Amino acid sequence: MHWLTDPLQFDFFLRAIAAVVLVSVLCALVGAWVVLRGLSYIGDAMSHAVLPGIVGAFLTGGNLLVGALAAAVLTALGIGAVGQRSGLKQDSAIGIVFVGMFALGVVMLSRASTFTTDLSNFLIGNPLGVTPGDLWAALGVTVVVGVLLTAVQKELLLASFDPTEARAIGLPVRGLNNLLLILIGLVVVLTVQLVGTTLSVSLLITSSAAARLLARSLKKMILLAALLGTVGGVAGLYLSYFLNTAPGATIVLVNTAIFLLALVLRRRE
């Protein structure tokens, strides 16, 4: 059993496991809604749309996370506004706002005289470089997101699948949609900082999609997505340790394999 215990002697590996577990739970909370509402594109879009906020904070000497969160909120509200006022489908609104925000970030970046590793690390992420402070931040965001989504679950379900009825009984459909988009943006920003863009999108989409194939209720889907993300994350970390491969990419491959297994099991039902 030494192969199981050897990596656990390193603090960075233990923190990486804790980060993967927290991020898996956090992504499952919003990933279920992303998959159910057909917003799978938004994870990758959000991770790029926060670039102007990151660059702006970098250029002004501010906190990169705060800048990213501000850009995420603006992006979420922009997506909601474009979709509601233009009549376009939400995927079109996501594409328009995301490309515009990303281009703004590139223009701002072109004005910078230097490009530090802090900025690139924020975009790339590294599960093995997680600090105790990062874990506390992830725990706090997980609690906040969980409480908010639990409080509006029934209303959000109705607004998602029968907006006409929701409006008829007086529910703030636009506000609920914007709240969901903002929470998705918050989760994406935090997870991108911890584990990088690729793994963030994988935990947000792949694990939730696999759970969607196997679960028959929203609650079970969220729980299963968190479990699958955790299993894939821990297994990927061990594989990366022994194979000396990139941890984030290895976890993504394991999550993809889990999704394919779920697909096979679903077809056999």
Short mmCIF file of C-alpha atoms in Angstrom, two decimals:
data_model
loop_
_atom_site.label_atom_id
_atom_site.label_comp_id
_atom_site.label_asym_id
_atom_site.label_seq_id
_atom_site.Cartn_x
_atom_site.Cartn_y
_atom_site.Cartn_z
CA MET A 1 0.00 0.00 0.00
CA HIS A 2 3.05 2.27 -0.07
CA TRP A 3 1.95 3.59 -3.47
CA LEU A 4 -1.17 4.96 -1.77
CA THR A 5 0.54 6.50 1.24
CA ASP A 6 3.83 7.74 -0.22
CA PRO A 7 2.40 10.89 -1.87
CA LEU A 8 0.53 11.77 1.34
CA GLN A 9 3.78 12.60 3.10
CA PHE A 10 3.95 15.84 1.12
CA ASP A 11 1.92 18.81 2.34
CA PHE A 12 1.47 20.15 -1.19
CA PHE A 13 -0.13 16.86 -2.26
CA LEU A 14 -2.53 16.90 0.69
CA ARG A 15 -3.50 20.50 -0.12
CA ALA A 16 -4.01 19.54 -3.76
CA ILE A 17 -6.39 16.75 -2.72
CA ALA A 18 -8.31 19.14 -0.46
CA ALA A 19 -8.51 21.69 -3.29
CA VAL A 20 -9.79 19.10 -5.76
CA VAL A 21 -12.48 17.95 -3.33
CA LEU A 22 -13.64 21.51 -2.60
CA VAL A 23 -13.57 22.55 -6.25
CA SER A 24 -15.46 19.37 -7.23
CA VAL A 25 -18.24 20.19 -4.76
CA LEU A 26 -18.29 23.85 -5.79
CA CYS A 27 -18.41 23.05 -9.51
CA ALA A 28 -21.13 20.45 -8.95
CA LEU A 29 -23.35 23.05 -7.28
CA VAL A 30 -23.43 25.25 -10.37
CA GLY A 31 -22.41 22.66 -12.97
CA ALA A 32 -25.75 20.90 -12.63
CA TRP A 33 -27.53 24.11 -13.63
CA VAL A 34 -25.05 24.74 -16.43
CA VAL A 35 -25.75 21.32 -17.96
CA LEU A 36 -29.51 21.40 -17.40
CA ARG A 37 -29.84 24.83 -19.01
CA GLY A 38 -27.51 24.08 -21.91
CA LEU A 39 -24.90 26.65 -20.83
CA SER A 40 -21.86 24.40 -21.23
CA TYR A 41 -20.11 27.08 -23.30
CA ILE A 42 -20.19 29.53 -20.43
CA GLY A 43 -17.43 27.93 -18.35
CA ASP A 44 -14.76 28.37 -20.99
CA ALA A 45 -16.20 31.77 -21.97
CA MET A 46 -16.11 33.10 -18.41
CA SER A 47 -12.55 31.92 -17.87
CA HIS A 48 -11.42 34.07 -20.82
CA ALA A 49 -13.82 36.97 -20.33
CA VAL A 50 -12.25 37.85 -16.96
CA LEU A 51 -8.97 38.76 -18.69
CA PRO A 52 -9.59 42.55 -18.73
CA GLY A 53 -10.27 42.49 -15.00
CA ILE A 54 -7.06 40.58 -14.34
CA VAL A 55 -4.99 42.81 -16.59
CA GLY A 56 -6.58 45.95 -15.14
CA ALA A 57 -5.71 44.84 -11.61
CA PHE A 58 -2.20 43.91 -12.70
CA LEU A 59 -1.58 47.27 -14.36
CA THR A 60 -2.88 49.22 -11.36
CA GLY A 61 -1.16 47.07 -8.76
CA GLY A 62 -4.46 45.74 -7.45
CA ASN A 63 -5.55 42.25 -6.40
CA LEU A 64 -5.89 39.93 -9.41
CA LEU A 65 -8.74 37.95 -7.86
CA VAL A 66 -10.75 41.09 -7.13
CA GLY A 67 -10.21 42.28 -10.71
CA ALA A 68 -11.28 38.91 -12.09
CA LEU A 69 -14.40 38.86 -9.92
CA ALA A 70 -15.37 42.36 -11.08
CA ALA A 71 -14.97 41.31 -14.73
CA ALA A 72 -16.94 38.12 -14.09
CA VAL A 73 -19.87 40.08 -12.63
CA LEU A 74 -19.83 42.53 -15.54
CA THR A 75 -19.68 39.63 -18.00
CA ALA A 76 -22.58 37.84 -16.34
CA LEU A 77 -24.74 40.97 -16.32
CA GLY A 78 -23.73 41.72 -19.91
CA ILE A 79 -24.74 38.24 -21.06
CA GLY A 80 -28.08 38.59 -19.31
CA ALA A 81 -28.72 42.04 -20.78
CA VAL A 82 -27.78 41.09 -24.35
CA GLY A 83 -29.87 37.92 -24.23
CA GLN A 84 -32.93 39.62 -22.77
CA ARG A 85 -32.91 42.75 -24.92
CA SER A 86 -31.86 41.28 -28.24
CA GLY A 87 -34.00 38.16 -28.22
CA LEU A 88 -30.94 36.08 -29.19
CA LYS A 89 -30.38 32.65 -27.69
CA GLN A 90 -28.18 32.66 -24.64
CA ASP A 91 -25.29 30.88 -26.36
CA SER A 92 -25.15 33.74 -28.88
CA ALA A 93 -25.18 36.31 -26.09
CA ILE A 94 -22.37 34.43 -24.32
CA GLY A 95 -20.28 34.40 -27.49
CA ILE A 96 -20.75 38.12 -28.18
CA VAL A 97 -19.92 39.29 -24.65
CA PHE A 98 -17.09 36.81 -24.09
CA VAL A 99 -15.29 37.71 -27.32
CA GLY A 100 -15.67 41.42 -26.64
CA MET A 101 -14.35 41.13 -23.09
CA PHE A 102 -11.46 38.91 -24.13
CA ALA A 103 -10.48 41.30 -26.92
CA LEU A 104 -10.58 44.19 -24.45
CA GLY A 105 -8.22 42.25 -22.20
CA VAL A 106 -5.82 41.57 -25.07
CA VAL A 107 -5.79 45.29 -26.00
CA MET A 108 -5.12 46.24 -22.39
CA LEU A 109 -2.39 43.61 -22.17
CA SER A 110 -0.71 45.00 -25.28
CA ARG A 111 -0.27 48.26 -23.40
CA ALA A 112 1.60 46.52 -20.56
CA SER A 113 5.38 46.69 -20.65
CA THR A 114 5.84 43.45 -18.73
CA PHE A 115 4.03 40.18 -18.27
CA THR A 116 4.66 38.59 -14.90
CA THR A 117 4.41 34.95 -13.89
CA ASP A 118 1.70 35.91 -11.36
CA LEU A 119 -0.63 36.79 -14.20
CA SER A 120 0.16 33.68 -16.23
CA ASN A 121 -0.19 31.44 -13.17
CA PHE A 122 -3.65 32.88 -12.54
CA LEU A 123 -4.70 31.83 -16.02
CA ILE A 124 -2.93 28.46 -16.07
CA GLY A 125 -3.40 27.36 -12.47
CA ASN A 126 -1.56 24.66 -10.54
CA PRO A 127 -3.34 22.27 -8.13
CA LEU A 128 0.00 21.42 -6.49
CA GLY A 129 0.64 25.07 -5.67
CA VAL A 130 -2.51 25.64 -3.61
CA THR A 131 -2.00 27.48 -0.32
CA PRO A 132 -3.99 27.14 2.94
CA GLY A 133 -5.47 30.57 2.22
CA ASP A 134 -6.73 29.33 -1.14
CA LEU A 135 -8.46 26.42 0.60
CA TRP A 136 -10.22 28.70 3.08
CA ALA A 137 -11.36 30.94 0.23
CA ALA A 138 -12.71 27.90 -1.66
CA LEU A 139 -14.53 26.68 1.44
CA GLY A 140 -16.11 30.11 2.00
CA VAL A 141 -17.28 30.42 -1.61
CA THR A 142 -18.65 26.85 -1.53
CA VAL A 143 -20.75 27.65 1.54
CA VAL A 144 -22.05 30.92 0.08
CA VAL A 145 -22.92 29.40 -3.30
CA GLY A 146 -24.53 26.36 -1.68
CA VAL A 147 -26.71 28.48 0.62
CA LEU A 148 -27.83 30.83 -2.16
CA LEU A 149 -28.69 28.07 -4.63
CA THR A 150 -30.52 26.08 -1.98
CA ALA A 151 -32.55 29.14 -1.01
CA VAL A 152 -33.76 29.80 -4.58
CA GLN A 153 -33.77 26.25 -5.95
CA LYS A 154 -37.53 25.96 -6.52
CA GLU A 155 -37.80 29.43 -8.02
CA LEU A 156 -34.77 28.87 -10.23
CA LEU A 157 -36.14 25.55 -11.49
CA LEU A 158 -39.42 27.18 -12.48
CA ALA A 159 -37.66 30.17 -14.07
CA SER A 160 -35.38 27.81 -16.00
CA PHE A 161 -37.98 25.46 -17.45
CA ASP A 162 -41.18 27.51 -17.47
CA PRO A 163 -40.29 31.23 -17.45
CA THR A 164 -43.77 32.22 -18.61
CA GLU A 165 -45.37 30.61 -15.58
CA ALA A 166 -42.67 32.04 -13.35
CA ARG A 167 -43.40 35.57 -14.57
CA ALA A 168 -47.14 34.99 -14.20
CA ILE A 169 -46.77 34.24 -10.49
CA GLY A 170 -44.48 37.22 -9.97
CA LEU A 171 -41.04 35.65 -9.83
CA PRO A 172 -38.12 37.92 -10.82
CA VAL A 173 -36.98 35.75 -13.74
CA ARG A 174 -34.36 38.22 -14.96
CA GLY A 175 -32.94 38.58 -11.47
CA LEU A 176 -32.78 34.83 -10.97
CA ASN A 177 -31.02 34.35 -14.30
CA ASN A 178 -28.52 37.09 -13.49
CA LEU A 179 -27.91 35.57 -10.04
CA LEU A 180 -27.12 32.20 -11.61
CA LEU A 181 -24.76 33.78 -14.14
CA ILE A 182 -22.96 35.74 -11.42
CA LEU A 183 -22.56 32.61 -9.28
CA ILE A 184 -21.19 30.72 -12.29
CA GLY A 185 -18.73 33.56 -12.88
CA LEU A 186 -17.68 33.52 -9.21
CA VAL A 187 -17.10 29.76 -9.29
CA VAL A 188 -15.16 29.92 -12.56
CA VAL A 189 -12.88 32.70 -11.30
CA LEU A 190 -12.06 30.87 -8.08
CA THR A 191 -11.54 27.47 -9.70
CA VAL A 192 -9.44 28.89 -12.54
CA GLN A 193 -7.16 30.50 -9.96
CA LEU A 194 -6.81 27.21 -8.07
CA VAL A 195 -6.68 24.58 -10.79
CA GLY A 196 -6.51 26.36 -14.16
CA THR A 197 -8.89 26.89 -17.05
CA THR A 198 -8.91 23.37 -18.49
CA LEU A 199 -9.56 21.57 -15.20
CA SER A 200 -12.08 24.20 -14.13
CA VAL A 201 -14.18 23.63 -17.25
CA SER A 202 -13.81 19.85 -16.90
CA LEU A 203 -15.10 19.84 -13.33
CA LEU A 204 -17.86 22.27 -14.22
CA ILE A 205 -19.08 20.43 -17.33
CA THR A 206 -17.70 16.89 -17.67
CA SER A 207 -18.49 15.66 -14.15
CA SER A 208 -21.95 17.24 -14.18
CA ALA A 209 -22.69 15.83 -17.64
CA ALA A 210 -21.70 12.35 -16.45
CA ALA A 211 -23.94 12.75 -13.42
CA ARG A 212 -26.78 13.90 -15.68
CA LEU A 213 -26.59 10.58 -17.54
CA LEU A 214 -26.98 8.58 -14.34
CA ALA A 215 -29.05 10.68 -11.92
CA ARG A 216 -32.80 11.26 -12.11
CA SER A 217 -33.16 14.30 -9.87
CA LEU A 218 -31.32 17.59 -9.39
CA LYS A 219 -30.22 16.71 -5.85
CA LYS A 220 -28.83 13.34 -6.90
CA MET A 221 -27.19 14.93 -9.92
CA ILE A 222 -25.34 17.46 -7.76
CA LEU A 223 -24.22 14.83 -5.24
CA LEU A 224 -23.08 12.45 -7.98
CA ALA A 225 -21.24 15.20 -9.87
CA ALA A 226 -19.35 16.11 -6.69
CA LEU A 227 -18.50 12.45 -6.08
CA LEU A 228 -17.36 11.82 -9.66
CA GLY A 229 -15.30 15.02 -9.70
CA THR A 230 -13.64 14.05 -6.42
CA VAL A 231 -12.87 10.51 -7.56
CA GLY A 232 -11.51 11.72 -10.89
CA GLY A 233 -9.52 14.47 -9.22
CA VAL A 234 -7.86 12.29 -6.60
CA ALA A 235 -7.17 9.50 -9.11
CA GLY A 236 -5.71 12.05 -11.54
CA LEU A 237 -3.43 13.49 -8.86
CA TYR A 238 -2.06 10.05 -8.02
CA LEU A 239 -1.52 9.23 -11.69
CA SER A 240 0.26 12.53 -12.29
CA TYR A 241 2.48 11.91 -9.25
CA PHE A 242 3.64 8.48 -10.40
CA LEU A 243 3.70 9.19 -14.14
CA ASN A 244 5.26 12.65 -13.72
CA THR A 245 2.60 14.29 -15.89
CA ALA A 246 0.79 17.63 -15.65
CA PRO A 247 -1.75 17.23 -12.80
CA GLY A 248 -4.52 19.36 -14.29
CA ALA A 249 -4.45 17.69 -17.69
CA THR A 250 -4.22 14.23 -16.12
CA ILE A 251 -7.32 14.90 -14.02
CA VAL A 252 -9.18 16.09 -17.11
CA LEU A 253 -8.35 12.83 -18.92
CA VAL A 254 -9.58 10.78 -15.95
CA ASN A 255 -12.81 12.82 -15.82
CA THR A 256 -13.30 12.26 -19.54
CA ALA A 257 -12.85 8.51 -19.04
CA ILE A 258 -15.44 8.59 -16.24
CA PHE A 259 -17.88 10.38 -18.55
CA LEU A 260 -17.37 7.75 -21.25
CA LEU A 261 -17.99 5.02 -18.67
CA ALA A 262 -21.19 6.77 -17.58
CA LEU A 263 -22.24 6.97 -21.22
CA VAL A 264 -21.72 3.23 -21.64
CA LEU A 265 -23.65 2.45 -18.45
CA ARG A 266 -26.50 4.72 -19.53
CA ARG A 267 -26.82 2.97 -22.90
CA ARG A 268 -27.05 -0.40 -21.18
CA GLU A 269 -30.08 0.66 -19.12
#
